[in-house]
PDB file of C-alpha atoms in Angstrom:
ATOM      1  CA  UNK A 283     -12.003  11.797   0.823  1.00  0.00           C
ATOM      2  CA  UNK A 284      -9.537   9.514  -1.043  1.00  0.00           C
ATOM      3  CA  UNK A 285      -8.668   6.292   0.511  1.00  0.00           C
ATOM      4  CA  UNK A 286      -5.235   4.844  -0.209  1.00  0.00           C
ATOM      5  CA  UNK A 287      -4.344   1.109   0.473  1.00  0.00           C
ATOM      6  CA  UNK A 288      -0.869   0.071   0.936  1.00  0.00           C
ATOM      7  CA  UNK A 289       0.021  -3.453   0.251  1.00  0.00           C
ATOM      8  CA  UNK A 290       2.739  -5.944   1.434  1.00  0.00           C
ATOM      9  CA  UNK A 291       5.471  -5.373  -0.986  1.00  0.00           C
ATOM     10  CA  UNK A 292       5.003  -1.600  -1.061  1.00  0.00           C
ATOM     11  CA  UNK A 293       5.497  -1.623   2.732  1.00  0.00           C
ATOM     12  CA  UNK A 294       8.640  -3.741   2.367  1.00  0.00           C
ATOM     13  CA  UNK A 295      10.161  -1.681  -0.422  1.00  0.00           C
ATOM     14  CA  UNK A 296       9.423   1.660   1.404  1.00  0.00           C
ATOM     15  CA  UNK A 297      11.156   0.202   4.501  1.00  0.00           C
ATOM     16  CA  UNK A 298      14.085  -1.396   2.406  1.00  0.00           C
ATOM     17  CA  UNK A 299      14.737   2.040   0.638  1.00  0.00           C
ATOM     18  CA  UNK A 300      13.895   4.359   3.623  1.00  0.00           C
ATOM     19  CA  UNK A 301      11.100   5.945   1.817  1.00  0.00           C
ATOM     20  CA  UNK A 302       8.925   8.016   4.106  1.00  0.00           C
ATOM     21  CA  UNK A 303       5.654   7.174   2.117  1.00  0.00           C
ATOM     22  CA  UNK A 304       3.717   9.397   4.565  1.00  0.00           C
ATOM     23  CA  UNK A 305       5.404  12.804   3.450  1.00  0.00           C
ATOM     24  CA  UNK A 306       5.797  11.383  -0.295  1.00  0.00           C
ATOM     25  CA  UNK A 307       2.043  10.622  -0.377  1.00  0.00           C
ATOM     26  CA  UNK A 308       1.319  14.238   1.072  1.00  0.00           C
ATOM     27  CA  UNK A 309       3.441  15.592  -1.780  1.00  0.00           C
ATOM     28  CA  UNK A 310       1.441  13.700  -4.276  1.00  0.00           C
ATOM     29  CA  UNK A 311      -2.311  14.160  -3.049  1.00  0.00           C
ATOM     30  CA  UNK A 312      -4.155  17.504  -3.748  1.00  0.00           C
ATOM     31  CA  UNK A 313      -7.239  16.098  -1.869  1.00  0.00           C
ATOM     32  CA  UNK A 314      -7.857  14.840   1.689  1.00  0.00           C
ATOM     33  CA  UNK A 315      -6.887  11.374   2.004  1.00  0.00           C
ATOM     34  CA  UNK A 316      -6.451   8.680   4.538  1.00  0.00           C
ATOM     35  CA  UNK A 317      -4.116   5.547   4.485  1.00  0.00           C
ATOM     36  CA  UNK A 318      -5.248   2.189   5.324  1.00  0.00           C
ATOM     37  CA  UNK A 319      -4.245  -1.378   4.857  1.00  0.00           C
ATOM     38  CA  UNK A 320      -6.088  -4.650   4.955  1.00  0.00           C
ATOM     39  CA  UNK A 321      -5.861  -7.299   7.810  1.00  0.00           C
ATOM     40  CA  UNK A 322      -4.889 -10.021   5.143  1.00  0.00           C
ATOM     41  CA  UNK A 323      -1.847  -7.827   4.251  1.00  0.00           C
ATOM     42  CA  UNK A 324      -0.764  -7.922   8.102  1.00  0.00           C
ATOM     43  CA  UNK A 325      -1.202 -11.646   7.923  1.00  0.00           C
ATOM     44  CA  UNK A 326       0.970 -11.801   4.741  1.00  0.00           C
ATOM     45  CA  UNK A 327       3.700  -9.673   6.447  1.00  0.00           C
ATOM     46  CA  UNK A 328       3.746 -11.885   9.398  1.00  0.00           C
ATOM     47  CA  UNK A 329       4.152 -15.132   7.134  1.00  0.00           C
ATOM     48  CA  UNK A 330       7.063 -13.272   5.013  1.00  0.00           C
ATOM     49  CA  UNK A 331       9.018 -11.913   8.156  1.00  0.00           C
ATOM     50  CA  UNK A 332      10.933  -9.405   5.905  1.00  0.00           C
ATOM     51  CA  UNK A 333      14.049  -8.053   7.813  1.00  0.00           C
ATOM     52  CA  UNK A 334      12.409  -4.734   7.559  1.00  0.00           C
ATOM     53  CA  UNK A 335       9.232  -5.818   9.695  1.00  0.00           C
ATOM     54  CA  UNK A 336      10.107  -3.831  12.780  1.00  0.00           C
ATOM     55  CA  UNK A 337      10.175  -0.655  10.704  1.00  0.00           C
ATOM     56  CA  UNK A 338       7.018  -1.660   8.945  1.00  0.00           C
ATOM     57  CA  UNK A 339       5.152  -2.256  11.982  1.00  0.00           C
ATOM     58  CA  UNK A 340       6.053   1.364  13.146  1.00  0.00           C
ATOM     59  CA  UNK A 341       4.639   2.565   9.891  1.00  0.00           C
ATOM     60  CA  UNK A 342       1.489   0.493  10.394  1.00  0.00           C
ATOM     61  CA  UNK A 343       0.788   2.137  13.808  1.00  0.00           C
ATOM     62  CA  UNK A 344      -0.202   5.154  11.937  1.00  0.00           C
ATOM     63  CA  UNK A 345      -2.482   3.465   9.378  1.00  0.00           C
ATOM     64  CA  UNK A 346      -6.134   2.250   9.668  1.00  0.00           C
ATOM     65  CA  UNK A 347      -6.561  -1.609   9.195  1.00  0.00           C
ATOM     66  CA  UNK A 348      -9.689  -2.688   7.310  1.00  0.00           C
ATOM     67  CA  UNK A 349     -10.891  -6.210   7.791  1.00  0.00           C
ATOM     68  CA  UNK A 350     -11.816  -8.207   4.843  1.00  0.00           C
ATOM     69  CA  UNK A 351     -13.199 -11.656   4.530  1.00  0.00           C
ATOM     70  CA  UNK A 352     -11.608 -12.325   1.037  1.00  0.00           C
ATOM     71  CA  UNK A 353      -8.451 -14.402   1.570  1.00  0.00           C
ATOM     72  CA  UNK A 354      -6.837 -13.601  -1.627  1.00  0.00           C
ATOM     73  CA  UNK A 355      -5.217 -10.225  -1.161  1.00  0.00           C
ATOM     74  CA  UNK A 356      -4.890  -9.413  -4.867  1.00  0.00           C
ATOM     75  CA  UNK A 357      -8.249 -10.241  -5.861  1.00  0.00           C
ATOM     76  CA  UNK A 358      -9.553  -7.816  -2.876  1.00  0.00           C
ATOM     77  CA  UNK A 359      -7.242  -5.196  -4.019  1.00  0.00           C
ATOM     78  CA  UNK A 360      -8.592  -5.474  -7.593  1.00  0.00           C
ATOM     79  CA  UNK A 361     -12.022  -5.052  -6.394  1.00  0.00           C
ATOM     80  CA  UNK A 362     -11.381  -2.146  -4.249  1.00  0.00           C
ATOM     81  CA  UNK A 363      -9.447  -0.528  -6.932  1.00  0.00           C
ATOM     82  CA  UNK A 364     -12.631  -0.431  -9.162  1.00  0.00           C
ATOM     83  CA  UNK A 365     -14.368   1.068  -6.234  1.00  0.00           C
ATOM     84  CA  UNK A 366     -12.318   4.056  -6.455  1.00  0.00           C
ATOM     85  CA  UNK A 367      -9.627   3.181  -3.797  1.00  0.00           C
ATOM     86  CA  UNK A 368      -6.110   4.236  -4.634  1.00  0.00           C
ATOM     87  CA  UNK A 369      -3.707   1.028  -4.308  1.00  0.00           C
ATOM     88  CA  UNK A 370       0.076   1.537  -3.421  1.00  0.00           C
ATOM     89  CA  UNK A 371       1.865  -1.508  -4.727  1.00  0.00           C
ATOM     90  CA  UNK A 372       5.032  -2.492  -6.531  1.00  0.00           C
ATOM     91  CA  UNK A 373       3.537  -5.934  -7.619  1.00  0.00           C
ATOM     92  CA  UNK A 374       3.898  -5.811 -11.204  1.00  0.00           C
ATOM     93  CA  UNK A 375       1.085  -8.316 -12.132  1.00  0.00           C
ATOM     94  CA  UNK A 376      -1.183  -6.541  -9.745  1.00  0.00           C
ATOM     95  CA  UNK A 377      -0.557  -3.300 -11.253  1.00  0.00           C
ATOM     96  CA  UNK A 378      -1.397  -4.366 -14.623  1.00  0.00           C
ATOM     97  CA  UNK A 379      -4.818  -5.735 -13.229  1.00  0.00           C
ATOM     98  CA  UNK A 380      -5.769  -2.849 -11.396  1.00  0.00           C
ATOM     99  CA  UNK A 381      -8.389  -0.509 -12.898  1.00  0.00           C
ATOM    100  CA  UNK A 382      -8.148   2.680 -10.725  1.00  0.00           C
ATOM    101  CA  UNK A 383      -5.235   4.843  -9.720  1.00  0.00           C
ATOM    102  CA  UNK A 384      -2.057   3.549  -8.193  1.00  0.00           C
ATOM    103  CA  UNK A 385       0.703   4.645  -6.293  1.00  0.00           C
ATOM    104  CA  UNK A 386       4.200   3.070  -7.225  1.00  0.00           C
ATOM    105  CA  UNK A 387       7.800   3.704  -6.034  1.00  0.00           C
ATOM    106  CA  UNK A 388      10.299   5.393  -8.640  1.00  0.00           C
ATOM    107  CA  UNK A 389      13.947   5.441  -8.580  1.00  0.00           C
ATOM    108  CA  UNK A 390      14.117   3.823  -4.973  1.00  0.00           C
ATOM    109  CA  UNK A 391      13.278   7.228  -3.484  1.00  0.00           C
ATOM    110  CA  UNK A 392       9.976   8.798  -4.998  1.00  0.00           C
ATOM    111  CA  UNK A 393       6.236   7.853  -5.088  1.00  0.00           C
ATOM    112  CA  UNK A 394       4.341   8.394  -8.349  1.00  0.00           C
ATOM    113  CA  UNK A 395       0.612   8.570  -8.861  1.00  0.00           C
ATOM    114  CA  UNK A 396      -0.462   6.909 -12.015  1.00  0.00           C
TER     115      UNK A 396
END
């Protein structure tokens, strides 16, 4: 089973562009998977307080939250990417640093597995 980690800006952009990332990920994945996020990503969202926060919280009700001790989210995502996790992100710098597969938003309405 593959594990997909959704990060802060991915959640914000999905809410902003009204992308149902659950059905889009279903379309992309040809194997069993689960969607998770990190407790530090939830903390980032609380600090940033995007106007889409209410919708994002509804998304997160369906997602498992993994506790991590690493305070730097990008560093933890890079580590998990090297351990065969799929990272869903729109962060340009992070995408370049990730070693494993990633899911990105295309044309403000589709997800793509790279």
